[in-house]
Short mmCIF file of C-alpha atoms in Angstrom, two decimals:
data_model
loop_
_atom_site.label_atom_id
_atom_site.label_comp_id
_atom_site.label_asym_id
_atom_site.label_seq_id
_atom_site.Cartn_x
_atom_site.Cartn_y
_atom_site.Cartn_z
CA UNK Q 1 47.48 46.18 -26.57
CA UNK Q 2 47.28 45.64 -30.33
CA UNK Q 3 44.22 47.02 -32.09
CA UNK Q 4 41.84 45.36 -34.50
CA UNK Q 5 43.64 44.09 -37.58
CA UNK Q 6 42.13 43.40 -40.96
CA UNK Q 7 43.66 41.63 -43.93
CA UNK Q 8 44.09 42.26 -46.72
CA UNK Q 9 43.96 46.05 -46.72
CA UNK Q 10 43.24 46.34 -50.42
CA UNK Q 11 41.74 43.92 -52.87
CA UNK Q 12 40.79 44.02 -56.53
CA UNK Q 13 38.45 41.38 -57.91
CA UNK Q 14 36.31 40.91 -61.00
CA UNK Q 15 32.59 40.35 -61.18
CA UNK Q 16 31.53 36.79 -60.41
CA UNK Q 17 34.55 36.00 -58.25
CA UNK Q 18 34.40 35.40 -54.53
CA UNK Q 19 36.42 37.04 -51.76
CA UNK Q 20 37.30 36.31 -48.14
CA UNK Q 21 38.21 39.05 -45.69
CA UNK Q 22 39.77 38.45 -42.29
CA UNK Q 23 39.51 40.27 -38.98
CA UNK Q 24 41.48 39.71 -35.76
CA UNK Q 25 39.85 41.40 -32.77
CA UNK Q 26 41.58 43.00 -29.83
CA UNK Q 27 42.90 40.36 -27.44
CA UNK Q 28 40.15 39.36 -25.03
CA UNK Q 29 37.34 40.69 -27.19
CA UNK Q 30 34.85 38.01 -28.16
CA UNK Q 31 32.33 40.00 -30.20
CA UNK Q 32 33.10 40.86 -33.82
CA UNK Q 33 30.86 42.91 -36.10
CA UNK Q 34 31.19 43.70 -39.79
CA UNK Q 35 30.08 46.84 -41.60
CA UNK Q 36 30.05 47.91 -45.23
CA UNK Q 37 30.75 51.55 -46.09
CA UNK Q 38 29.90 53.03 -49.48
CA UNK Q 39 29.56 56.65 -50.59
CA UNK Q 40 25.88 56.14 -51.43
CA UNK Q 41 24.64 54.08 -48.49
CA UNK Q 42 27.06 55.09 -45.77
CA UNK Q 43 27.89 52.59 -43.03
CA UNK Q 44 25.62 49.57 -42.90
CA UNK Q 45 25.66 46.66 -40.49
CA UNK Q 46 26.40 43.28 -42.04
CA UNK Q 47 26.51 40.80 -39.15
CA UNK Q 48 27.80 40.15 -35.67
CA UNK Q 49 29.45 37.09 -34.18
CA UNK Q 50 29.92 36.12 -30.57
CA UNK Q 51 31.31 32.82 -29.33
CA UNK Q 52 31.37 31.44 -32.87
CA UNK Q 53 27.63 32.13 -33.31
CA UNK Q 54 26.00 34.70 -35.54
CA UNK Q 55 23.84 36.89 -33.32
CA UNK Q 56 22.55 39.49 -35.73
CA UNK Q 57 22.43 39.93 -39.48
CA UNK Q 58 21.77 43.06 -41.47
CA UNK Q 59 19.73 43.41 -44.62
CA UNK Q 60 22.19 41.95 -47.10
CA UNK Q 61 21.73 39.12 -49.61
CA UNK Q 62 22.84 35.58 -48.86
CA UNK Q 63 25.98 36.13 -50.94
CA UNK Q 64 27.39 37.76 -47.82
CA UNK Q 65 28.35 35.29 -45.13
CA UNK Q 66 30.73 35.05 -42.24
CA UNK Q 67 32.05 32.91 -39.47
CA UNK Q 68 33.98 33.18 -36.25
CA UNK Q 69 36.64 30.84 -34.98
CA UNK Q 70 37.33 29.66 -31.44
CA UNK Q 71 40.08 32.29 -31.05
CA UNK Q 72 37.48 35.00 -31.91
CA UNK Q 73 39.03 35.76 -35.29
CA UNK Q 74 36.39 36.27 -37.93
CA UNK Q 75 36.12 35.99 -41.67
CA UNK Q 76 33.51 37.29 -44.05
CA UNK Q 77 32.93 35.92 -47.51
CA UNK Q 78 31.24 37.48 -50.48
CA UNK Q 79 30.40 35.16 -53.35
CA UNK Q 80 29.50 36.04 -56.94
CA UNK Q 81 30.83 39.57 -56.61
CA UNK Q 82 28.90 42.46 -58.15
CA UNK Q 83 30.12 45.95 -59.02
CA UNK Q 84 28.01 47.31 -56.17
CA UNK Q 85 30.01 45.30 -53.65
CA UNK Q 86 32.90 47.73 -54.06
CA UNK Q 87 33.23 49.27 -50.63
CA UNK Q 88 35.28 49.68 -47.50
CA UNK Q 89 34.58 46.71 -45.22
CA UNK Q 90 35.10 47.49 -41.56
CA UNK Q 91 35.39 45.10 -38.69
CA UNK Q 92 34.72 46.10 -35.09
CA UNK Q 93 35.38 44.25 -31.86
CA UNK Q 94 34.07 44.58 -28.34
CA UNK Q 95 34.25 42.60 -25.13
CA UNK Q 96 30.73 41.21 -25.38
CA UNK Q 97 27.41 42.15 -26.96
CA UNK Q 98 25.94 43.27 -23.66
CA UNK Q 99 28.84 45.55 -22.75
CA UNK Q 100 26.85 48.71 -23.32
CA UNK Q 101 29.38 50.85 -21.49
CA UNK Q 102 32.15 49.74 -23.81
CA UNK Q 103 32.86 51.20 -27.19
CA UNK Q 104 33.37 49.13 -30.28
CA UNK Q 105 36.89 49.35 -31.69
CA UNK Q 106 37.19 49.48 -35.43
CA UNK Q 107 39.93 48.15 -37.65
CA UNK Q 108 41.44 50.07 -40.59
CA UNK Q 109 39.17 48.29 -43.07
CA UNK Q 110 39.61 46.33 -46.27
CA UNK Q 111 38.97 48.31 -49.43
CA UNK Q 112 37.44 46.06 -52.07
CA UNK Q 113 37.21 47.11 -55.69
CA UNK Q 114 35.15 44.97 -58.05
CA UNK Q 115 35.84 45.45 -61.75
CA UNK L 1 13.56 50.76 -37.82
CA UNK L 2 16.12 53.14 -36.28
CA UNK L 3 17.18 56.05 -38.47
CA UNK L 4 20.03 58.41 -37.65
CA UNK L 5 20.44 61.81 -39.28
CA UNK L 6 23.38 64.18 -39.04
CA UNK L 7 23.25 67.87 -39.80
CA UNK L 8 25.05 69.57 -41.44
CA UNK L 9 26.46 67.15 -44.01
CA UNK L 10 29.50 69.38 -44.47
CA UNK L 11 30.99 72.27 -42.57
CA UNK L 12 33.92 74.59 -43.24
CA UNK L 13 35.16 76.88 -40.48
CA UNK L 14 38.26 78.99 -39.79
CA UNK L 15 40.70 77.76 -37.18
CA UNK L 16 39.82 78.68 -33.61
CA UNK L 17 36.05 78.60 -33.97
CA UNK L 18 33.83 76.65 -31.61
CA UNK L 19 31.39 74.43 -33.48
CA UNK L 20 28.45 72.13 -32.94
CA UNK L 21 27.59 68.98 -34.87
CA UNK L 22 24.10 67.58 -34.62
CA UNK L 23 22.75 64.04 -34.59
CA UNK L 24 19.14 62.90 -34.32
CA UNK L 25 17.65 59.43 -34.05
CA UNK L 26 14.09 58.19 -34.40
CA UNK L 27 13.84 55.48 -31.72
CA UNK L 28 14.73 56.60 -28.21
CA UNK L 29 15.13 53.03 -26.91
CA UNK L 30 18.92 53.05 -27.21
CA UNK L 31 21.66 51.56 -25.04
CA UNK L 32 24.26 54.15 -25.93
CA UNK L 33 25.33 56.72 -28.49
CA UNK L 34 28.83 57.05 -29.81
CA UNK L 35 30.69 59.69 -31.75
CA UNK L 36 33.43 58.55 -34.11
CA UNK L 37 35.97 60.30 -36.26
CA UNK L 38 36.99 58.98 -39.66
CA UNK L 39 39.94 60.25 -41.68
CA UNK L 40 39.82 59.75 -45.47
CA UNK L 41 40.12 56.09 -46.41
CA UNK L 42 40.67 55.02 -42.82
CA UNK L 43 38.76 53.19 -40.11
CA UNK L 44 36.78 54.76 -37.30
CA UNK L 45 38.24 56.21 -34.12
CA UNK L 46 35.96 56.37 -31.11
CA UNK L 47 35.74 59.84 -29.60
CA UNK L 48 33.03 59.67 -26.96
CA UNK L 49 30.46 57.16 -25.75
CA UNK L 50 27.38 58.29 -23.84
CA UNK L 51 25.36 55.64 -22.08
CA UNK L 52 21.58 55.95 -22.22
CA UNK L 53 21.46 57.01 -18.55
CA UNK L 54 24.00 59.81 -19.05
CA UNK L 55 23.50 63.36 -20.28
CA UNK L 56 26.98 64.23 -21.48
CA UNK L 57 30.59 63.18 -21.80
CA UNK L 58 33.73 65.26 -22.17
CA UNK L 59 37.17 64.52 -23.53
CA UNK L 60 39.61 67.39 -23.94
CA UNK L 61 38.13 69.92 -26.35
CA UNK L 62 35.19 67.64 -27.13
CA UNK L 63 31.86 67.57 -25.33
CA UNK L 64 28.94 65.39 -26.36
CA UNK L 65 25.43 65.67 -24.97
CA UNK L 66 22.50 63.29 -25.19
CA UNK L 67 18.78 64.03 -24.90
CA UNK L 68 17.28 60.60 -25.29
CA UNK L 69 13.67 61.71 -24.96
CA UNK L 70 13.95 64.08 -27.90
CA UNK L 71 16.24 61.79 -29.88
CA UNK L 72 19.11 64.24 -30.15
CA UNK L 73 22.82 64.46 -29.50
CA UNK L 74 25.32 67.21 -30.14
CA UNK L 75 29.08 67.14 -30.41
CA UNK L 76 30.73 70.40 -29.38
CA UNK L 77 34.29 71.05 -30.52
CA UNK L 78 36.04 73.94 -28.82
CA UNK L 79 38.79 76.01 -30.41
CA UNK L 80 38.88 74.00 -33.63
CA UNK L 81 42.23 73.15 -35.24
CA UNK L 82 43.18 72.06 -38.77
CA UNK L 83 43.92 68.61 -37.36
CA UNK L 84 40.23 68.29 -36.48
CA UNK L 85 39.41 68.09 -40.19
CA UNK L 86 37.72 64.73 -40.72
CA UNK L 87 34.29 63.14 -41.03
CA UNK L 88 32.42 62.84 -37.76
CA UNK L 89 29.90 60.03 -37.38
CA UNK L 90 27.38 59.38 -34.68
CA UNK L 91 25.99 55.91 -34.07
CA UNK L 92 23.36 54.51 -31.75
CA UNK L 93 23.33 51.04 -30.27
CA UNK L 94 19.93 49.52 -29.77
CA UNK L 95 19.03 45.94 -30.66
CA UNK L 96 21.82 43.56 -29.77
CA UNK L 97 25.25 44.94 -30.49
CA UNK L 98 24.35 46.58 -33.77
CA UNK L 99 25.30 50.18 -34.43
CA UNK L 100 23.13 52.36 -36.68
CA UNK L 101 25.15 55.19 -38.16
CA UNK L 102 24.27 58.63 -39.40
CA UNK L 103 25.56 59.86 -42.74
CA UNK L 104 28.31 61.88 -41.12
CA UNK L 105 29.40 65.51 -41.06
CA UNK L 106 32.48 66.32 -43.14
CA UNK L 107 34.42 69.00 -41.29
CA UNK L 108 37.10 71.22 -42.77
CA UNK L 109 39.01 73.56 -40.46
CA UNK L 110 40.98 76.14 -42.42
CA UNK L 111 44.25 77.55 -41.04
#
């Protein structure tokens, strides 16, 4: 079974631009979560989607948004990029939000550099 | 607000040593606790998941314990190998499907 895939793997943008990152979950998984990882703040939860609905959102500004499609694929968008948005963005999938006995499977991440 | 702390932040040991990584969390109302491994610049690999009703889980040379009442978990690695060198992260799942991560322990196993 194929794992979680994220595209693109690397991205360089300039301040003020916007960016869209994509995540394809493991087949059959309907819950997708996004995390931001930086050296200073560590791993922080961005948001979670299940059945095309956002269930939870972390403490990030409105410039960070996302969506989920009917095939469970998810995208996240960051508008008006700032230098501090440079990070590794990780996507995780799981069967369902209430599957507490199931682990979340993480993709390889998209490394975003904002210049 | 849940807070997760990992001690030590970094650890360097010679090959063959048994070692213990520590994780503590402030809110004991968790659904599960997971240990992950992260290699430099890569995503996370799940090592062990302990449900809130369990006390420990084992996989090969790894053993993780959970004491929910005291808000602590330990990851025990037996007979460490250079290939174990990585950052180890613990994460707790409480509200919804959100994971709260610790800062990680960066492990170096020297040949």
